[in-house]
XYZ file of C-alpha atoms in Angstrom:
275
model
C -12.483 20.577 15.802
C -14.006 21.422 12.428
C -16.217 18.504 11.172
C -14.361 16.086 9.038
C -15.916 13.731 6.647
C -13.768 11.042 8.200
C -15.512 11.475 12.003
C -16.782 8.325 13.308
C -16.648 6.309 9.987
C -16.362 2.586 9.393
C -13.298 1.758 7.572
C -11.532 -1.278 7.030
C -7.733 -1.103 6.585
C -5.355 -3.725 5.056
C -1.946 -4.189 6.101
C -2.706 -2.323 9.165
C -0.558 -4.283 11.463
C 2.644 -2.549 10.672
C 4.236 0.784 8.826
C 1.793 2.784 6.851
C -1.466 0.919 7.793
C -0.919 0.380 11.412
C -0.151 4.557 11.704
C -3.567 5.398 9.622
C -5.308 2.997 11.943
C -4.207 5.320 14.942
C -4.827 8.822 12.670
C -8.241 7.217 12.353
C -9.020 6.414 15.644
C -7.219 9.172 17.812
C -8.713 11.909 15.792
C -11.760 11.145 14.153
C -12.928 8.232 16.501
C -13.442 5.662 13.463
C -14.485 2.132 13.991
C -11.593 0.705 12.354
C -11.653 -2.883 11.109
C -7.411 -4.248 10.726
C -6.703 -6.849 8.464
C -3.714 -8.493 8.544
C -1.548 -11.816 8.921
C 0.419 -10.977 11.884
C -1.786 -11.431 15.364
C 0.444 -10.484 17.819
C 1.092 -7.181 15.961
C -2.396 -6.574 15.502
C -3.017 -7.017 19.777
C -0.071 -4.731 20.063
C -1.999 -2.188 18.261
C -5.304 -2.839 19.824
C -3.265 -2.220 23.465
C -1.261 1.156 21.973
C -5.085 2.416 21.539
C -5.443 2.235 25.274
C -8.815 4.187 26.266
C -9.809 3.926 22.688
C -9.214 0.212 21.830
C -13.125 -0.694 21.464
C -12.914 1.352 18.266
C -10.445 -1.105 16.786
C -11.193 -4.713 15.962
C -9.107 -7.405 13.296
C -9.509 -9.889 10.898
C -6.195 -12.313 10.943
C -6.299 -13.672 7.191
C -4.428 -13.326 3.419
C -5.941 -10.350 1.816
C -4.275 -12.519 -1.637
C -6.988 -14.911 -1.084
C -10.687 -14.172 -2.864
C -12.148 -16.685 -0.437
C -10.881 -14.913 2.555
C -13.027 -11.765 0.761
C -16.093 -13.398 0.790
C -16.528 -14.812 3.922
C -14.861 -11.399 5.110
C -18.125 -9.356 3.596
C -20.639 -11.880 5.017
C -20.030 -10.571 8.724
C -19.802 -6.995 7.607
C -23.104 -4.988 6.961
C -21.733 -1.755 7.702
C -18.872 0.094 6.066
C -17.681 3.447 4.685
C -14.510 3.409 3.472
C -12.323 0.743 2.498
C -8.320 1.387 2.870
C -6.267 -1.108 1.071
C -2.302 -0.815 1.910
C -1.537 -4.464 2.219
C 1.416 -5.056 -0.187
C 4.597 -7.702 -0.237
C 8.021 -6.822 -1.859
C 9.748 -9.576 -3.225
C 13.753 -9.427 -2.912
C 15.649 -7.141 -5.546
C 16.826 -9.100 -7.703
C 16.931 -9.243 -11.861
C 14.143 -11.515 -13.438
C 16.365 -14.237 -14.275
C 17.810 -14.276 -11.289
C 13.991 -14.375 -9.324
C 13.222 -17.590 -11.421
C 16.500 -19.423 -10.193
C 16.237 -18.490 -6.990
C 12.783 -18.268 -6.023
C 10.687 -20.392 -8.379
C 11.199 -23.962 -7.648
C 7.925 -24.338 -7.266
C 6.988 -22.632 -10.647
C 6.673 -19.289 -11.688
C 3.293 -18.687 -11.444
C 2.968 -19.361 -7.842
C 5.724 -17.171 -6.979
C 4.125 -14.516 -9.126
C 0.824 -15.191 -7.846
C 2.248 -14.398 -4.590
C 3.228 -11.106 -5.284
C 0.056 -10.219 -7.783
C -2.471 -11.405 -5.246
C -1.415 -9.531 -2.590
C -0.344 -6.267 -3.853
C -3.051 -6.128 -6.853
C -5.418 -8.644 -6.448
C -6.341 -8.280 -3.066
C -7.568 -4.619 -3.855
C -9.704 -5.944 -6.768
C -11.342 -8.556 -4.284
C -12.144 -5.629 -1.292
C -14.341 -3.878 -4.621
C -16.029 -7.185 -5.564
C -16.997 -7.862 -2.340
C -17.671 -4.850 -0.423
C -18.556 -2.108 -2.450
C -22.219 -2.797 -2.387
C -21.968 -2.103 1.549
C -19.645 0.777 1.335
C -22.481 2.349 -1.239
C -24.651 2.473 1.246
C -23.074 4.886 3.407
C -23.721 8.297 2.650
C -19.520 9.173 2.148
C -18.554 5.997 0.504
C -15.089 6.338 -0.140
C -11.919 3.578 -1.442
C -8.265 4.609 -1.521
C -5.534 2.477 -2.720
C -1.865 2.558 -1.601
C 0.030 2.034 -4.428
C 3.933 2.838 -4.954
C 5.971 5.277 -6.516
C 6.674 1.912 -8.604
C 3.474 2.156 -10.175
C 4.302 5.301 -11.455
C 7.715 4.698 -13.241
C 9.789 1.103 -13.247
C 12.510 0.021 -11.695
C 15.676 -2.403 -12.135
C 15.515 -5.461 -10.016
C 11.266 -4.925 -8.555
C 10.058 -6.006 -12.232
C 7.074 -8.132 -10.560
C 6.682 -5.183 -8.076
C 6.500 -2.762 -10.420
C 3.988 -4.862 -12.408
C 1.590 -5.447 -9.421
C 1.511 -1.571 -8.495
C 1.410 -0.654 -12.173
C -1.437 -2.578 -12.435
C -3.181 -1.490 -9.186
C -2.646 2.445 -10.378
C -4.506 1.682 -13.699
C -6.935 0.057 -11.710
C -7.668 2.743 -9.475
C -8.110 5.223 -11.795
C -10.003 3.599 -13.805
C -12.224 2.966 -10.767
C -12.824 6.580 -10.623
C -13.804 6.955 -13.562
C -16.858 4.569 -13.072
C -17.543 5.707 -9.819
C -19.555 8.977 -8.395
C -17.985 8.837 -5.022
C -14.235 9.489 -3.668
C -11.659 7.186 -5.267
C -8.271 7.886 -3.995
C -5.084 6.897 -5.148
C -1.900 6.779 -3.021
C 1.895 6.784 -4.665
C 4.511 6.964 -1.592
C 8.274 6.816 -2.763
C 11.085 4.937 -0.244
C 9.790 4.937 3.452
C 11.507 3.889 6.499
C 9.038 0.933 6.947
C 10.390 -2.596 7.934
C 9.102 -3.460 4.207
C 12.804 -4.499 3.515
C 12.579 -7.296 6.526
C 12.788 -10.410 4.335
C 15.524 -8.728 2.391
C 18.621 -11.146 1.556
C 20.878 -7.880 1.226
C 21.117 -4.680 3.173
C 18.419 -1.927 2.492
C 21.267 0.743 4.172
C 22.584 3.148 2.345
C 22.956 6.882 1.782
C 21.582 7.200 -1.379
C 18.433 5.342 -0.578
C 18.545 7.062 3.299
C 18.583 10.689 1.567
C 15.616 9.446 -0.612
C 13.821 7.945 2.077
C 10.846 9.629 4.290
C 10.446 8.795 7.509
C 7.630 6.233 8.627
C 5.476 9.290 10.700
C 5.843 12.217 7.963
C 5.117 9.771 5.120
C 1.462 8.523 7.302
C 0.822 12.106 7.973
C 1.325 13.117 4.781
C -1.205 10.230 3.585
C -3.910 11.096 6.210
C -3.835 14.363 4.963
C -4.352 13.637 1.539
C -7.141 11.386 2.552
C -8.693 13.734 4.885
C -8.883 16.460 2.086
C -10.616 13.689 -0.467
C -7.442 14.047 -2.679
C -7.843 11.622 -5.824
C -3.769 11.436 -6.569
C -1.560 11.456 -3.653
C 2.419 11.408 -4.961
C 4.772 11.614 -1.817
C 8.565 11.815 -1.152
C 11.437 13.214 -3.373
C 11.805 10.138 -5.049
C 8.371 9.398 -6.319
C 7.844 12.939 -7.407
C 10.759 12.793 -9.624
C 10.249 9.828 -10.728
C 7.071 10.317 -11.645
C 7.414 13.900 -13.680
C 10.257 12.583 -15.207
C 9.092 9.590 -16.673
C 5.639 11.056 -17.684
C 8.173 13.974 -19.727
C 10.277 11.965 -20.763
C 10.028 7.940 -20.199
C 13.381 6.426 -22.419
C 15.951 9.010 -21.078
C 14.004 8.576 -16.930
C 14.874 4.911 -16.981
C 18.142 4.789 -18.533
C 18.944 7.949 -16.109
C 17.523 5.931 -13.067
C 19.234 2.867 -13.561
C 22.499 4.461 -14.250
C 22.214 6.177 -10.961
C 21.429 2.719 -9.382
C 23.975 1.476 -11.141
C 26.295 3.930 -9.818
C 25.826 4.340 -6.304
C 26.602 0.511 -5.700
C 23.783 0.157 -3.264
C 24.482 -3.452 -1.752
C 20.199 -4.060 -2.101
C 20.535 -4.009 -5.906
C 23.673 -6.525 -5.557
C 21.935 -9.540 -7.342
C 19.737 -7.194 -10.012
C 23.140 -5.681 -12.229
């Protein structure tokens, strides 16, 4: 095999104990024999991962904590003193439902903790990783960050408004990243994958509509790995998130009304509490 940038690298990845992140970790590991660091909330998922590596399950170690958390950060970079790249695909989606109908439901404790729930994890986490690690990663000689945003960030969406927001936010903050930085910034925007993202969903996530739209888990992580392994700086992958995000960059009034009358339409049973 050709020699890859990626071979033997440090690199710590968020989220990695399920869907996107836990199927980098093993791109990582199986093919370019990284040291890969997993962060994530979920232990037992994490050992399940660790024993999936069989032969190769000394290149994989975790950190159980919130990535939302800036405290978590800091005593996170105090045992690191080596690191490449940093991956950051942790992210939380709230349920679909319309804005006033988030408040009611979910915010009885008040709205800003909800929403700090949400922002923390899917934005602010990211911005904590570059606080507190990117004076170790710039020591490596291929220091490297990529983001996993959302097709979300690229146009919005009926009934994800504080999605939408968080991933808007982290796409902006990405790219404006780059533009400070001299080293490989990536930014990734996957549209619907078959992930069990929609776990802690009150309604049903089946349907045709979003089925049709949907990439599966493996060609969606392959597709990512690739972009990653080529040092692409804007990765936009799936059906979905390429038309949504040529359409609303040509034409953003007519995208949204076009997209919600779609949703609107197909009577998904997911968007049941957002029209």
């Amino acid at each position: 095999m050709a020699k890859c940038w990626l071979d033997r690298k440090v690199i710590l990845v968020t989220g990695a104990s399920s869907g996107i992140g836990r199927e980098l970790v093993k791109f990582l590991i199986n093919k370019h024999n990284c040291m890969v660091i997993g962060v994530g909330r979920n232990e037992e998922k994490l050992k399940s991962l660790k024993n999936e590596l069989e032969e190769k399950s000394h290149n994989f170690s975790y950190k159980i904590m919130d990535v939302g958390v800036e405290e978590n950060w800091k005593n996170l970079s105090l045992g690191i003193s080596n690191l490449d790249v940093i991956i950051n695909n942790a992210g939380v989606l709230p349920n679909f439902s319309n804005f006033e109908n988030f408040v009611k439901d979910e915010c009885e404790n008040g709205v800003e903790k909800e929403v700090g729930k949400v922002m923390n994890t899917n934005f602010m986490s990211a911005v904590y990783s570059v606080a507190y690690l990117s004076k170790t990663i710039e020591k490596s000689q291929t220091p490297a960050i990529i983001n996993v945003c959302s097709s979300a960030g690229l146009c919005p969406l009926p009934g994800i408004s504080l999605y939408t927001a968080s991933k808007s936010a982290l796409k902006n903050f990405t790219e404006s990243l780059r533009c400070e930085r001299k080293y490989y910034i990536g930014l990734v925007c996957p549209g619907f994958t078959k992930t069990d993202i929609f776990r802690n969903q009150k309604n049903s996530s089946d349907s045709k509509l979003i089925s049709l739209i949907s990439t599966s888990l493996g060609k969606m992580s392959k597709k990512i790995y690739k972009g990653i392994k080529k040092k692409k700086k804007r990765m936009v992958f799936g059906m979905d998130a390429k038309a949504m995000d040529r359409l609303y960059r040509l034409m953003p009034k007519s995208s949204l009304k076009l997209f919600t009358g779609i949703l609107k339409k197909a009577n998904i049973e997911l968007f049941k509490d957002v029209f």
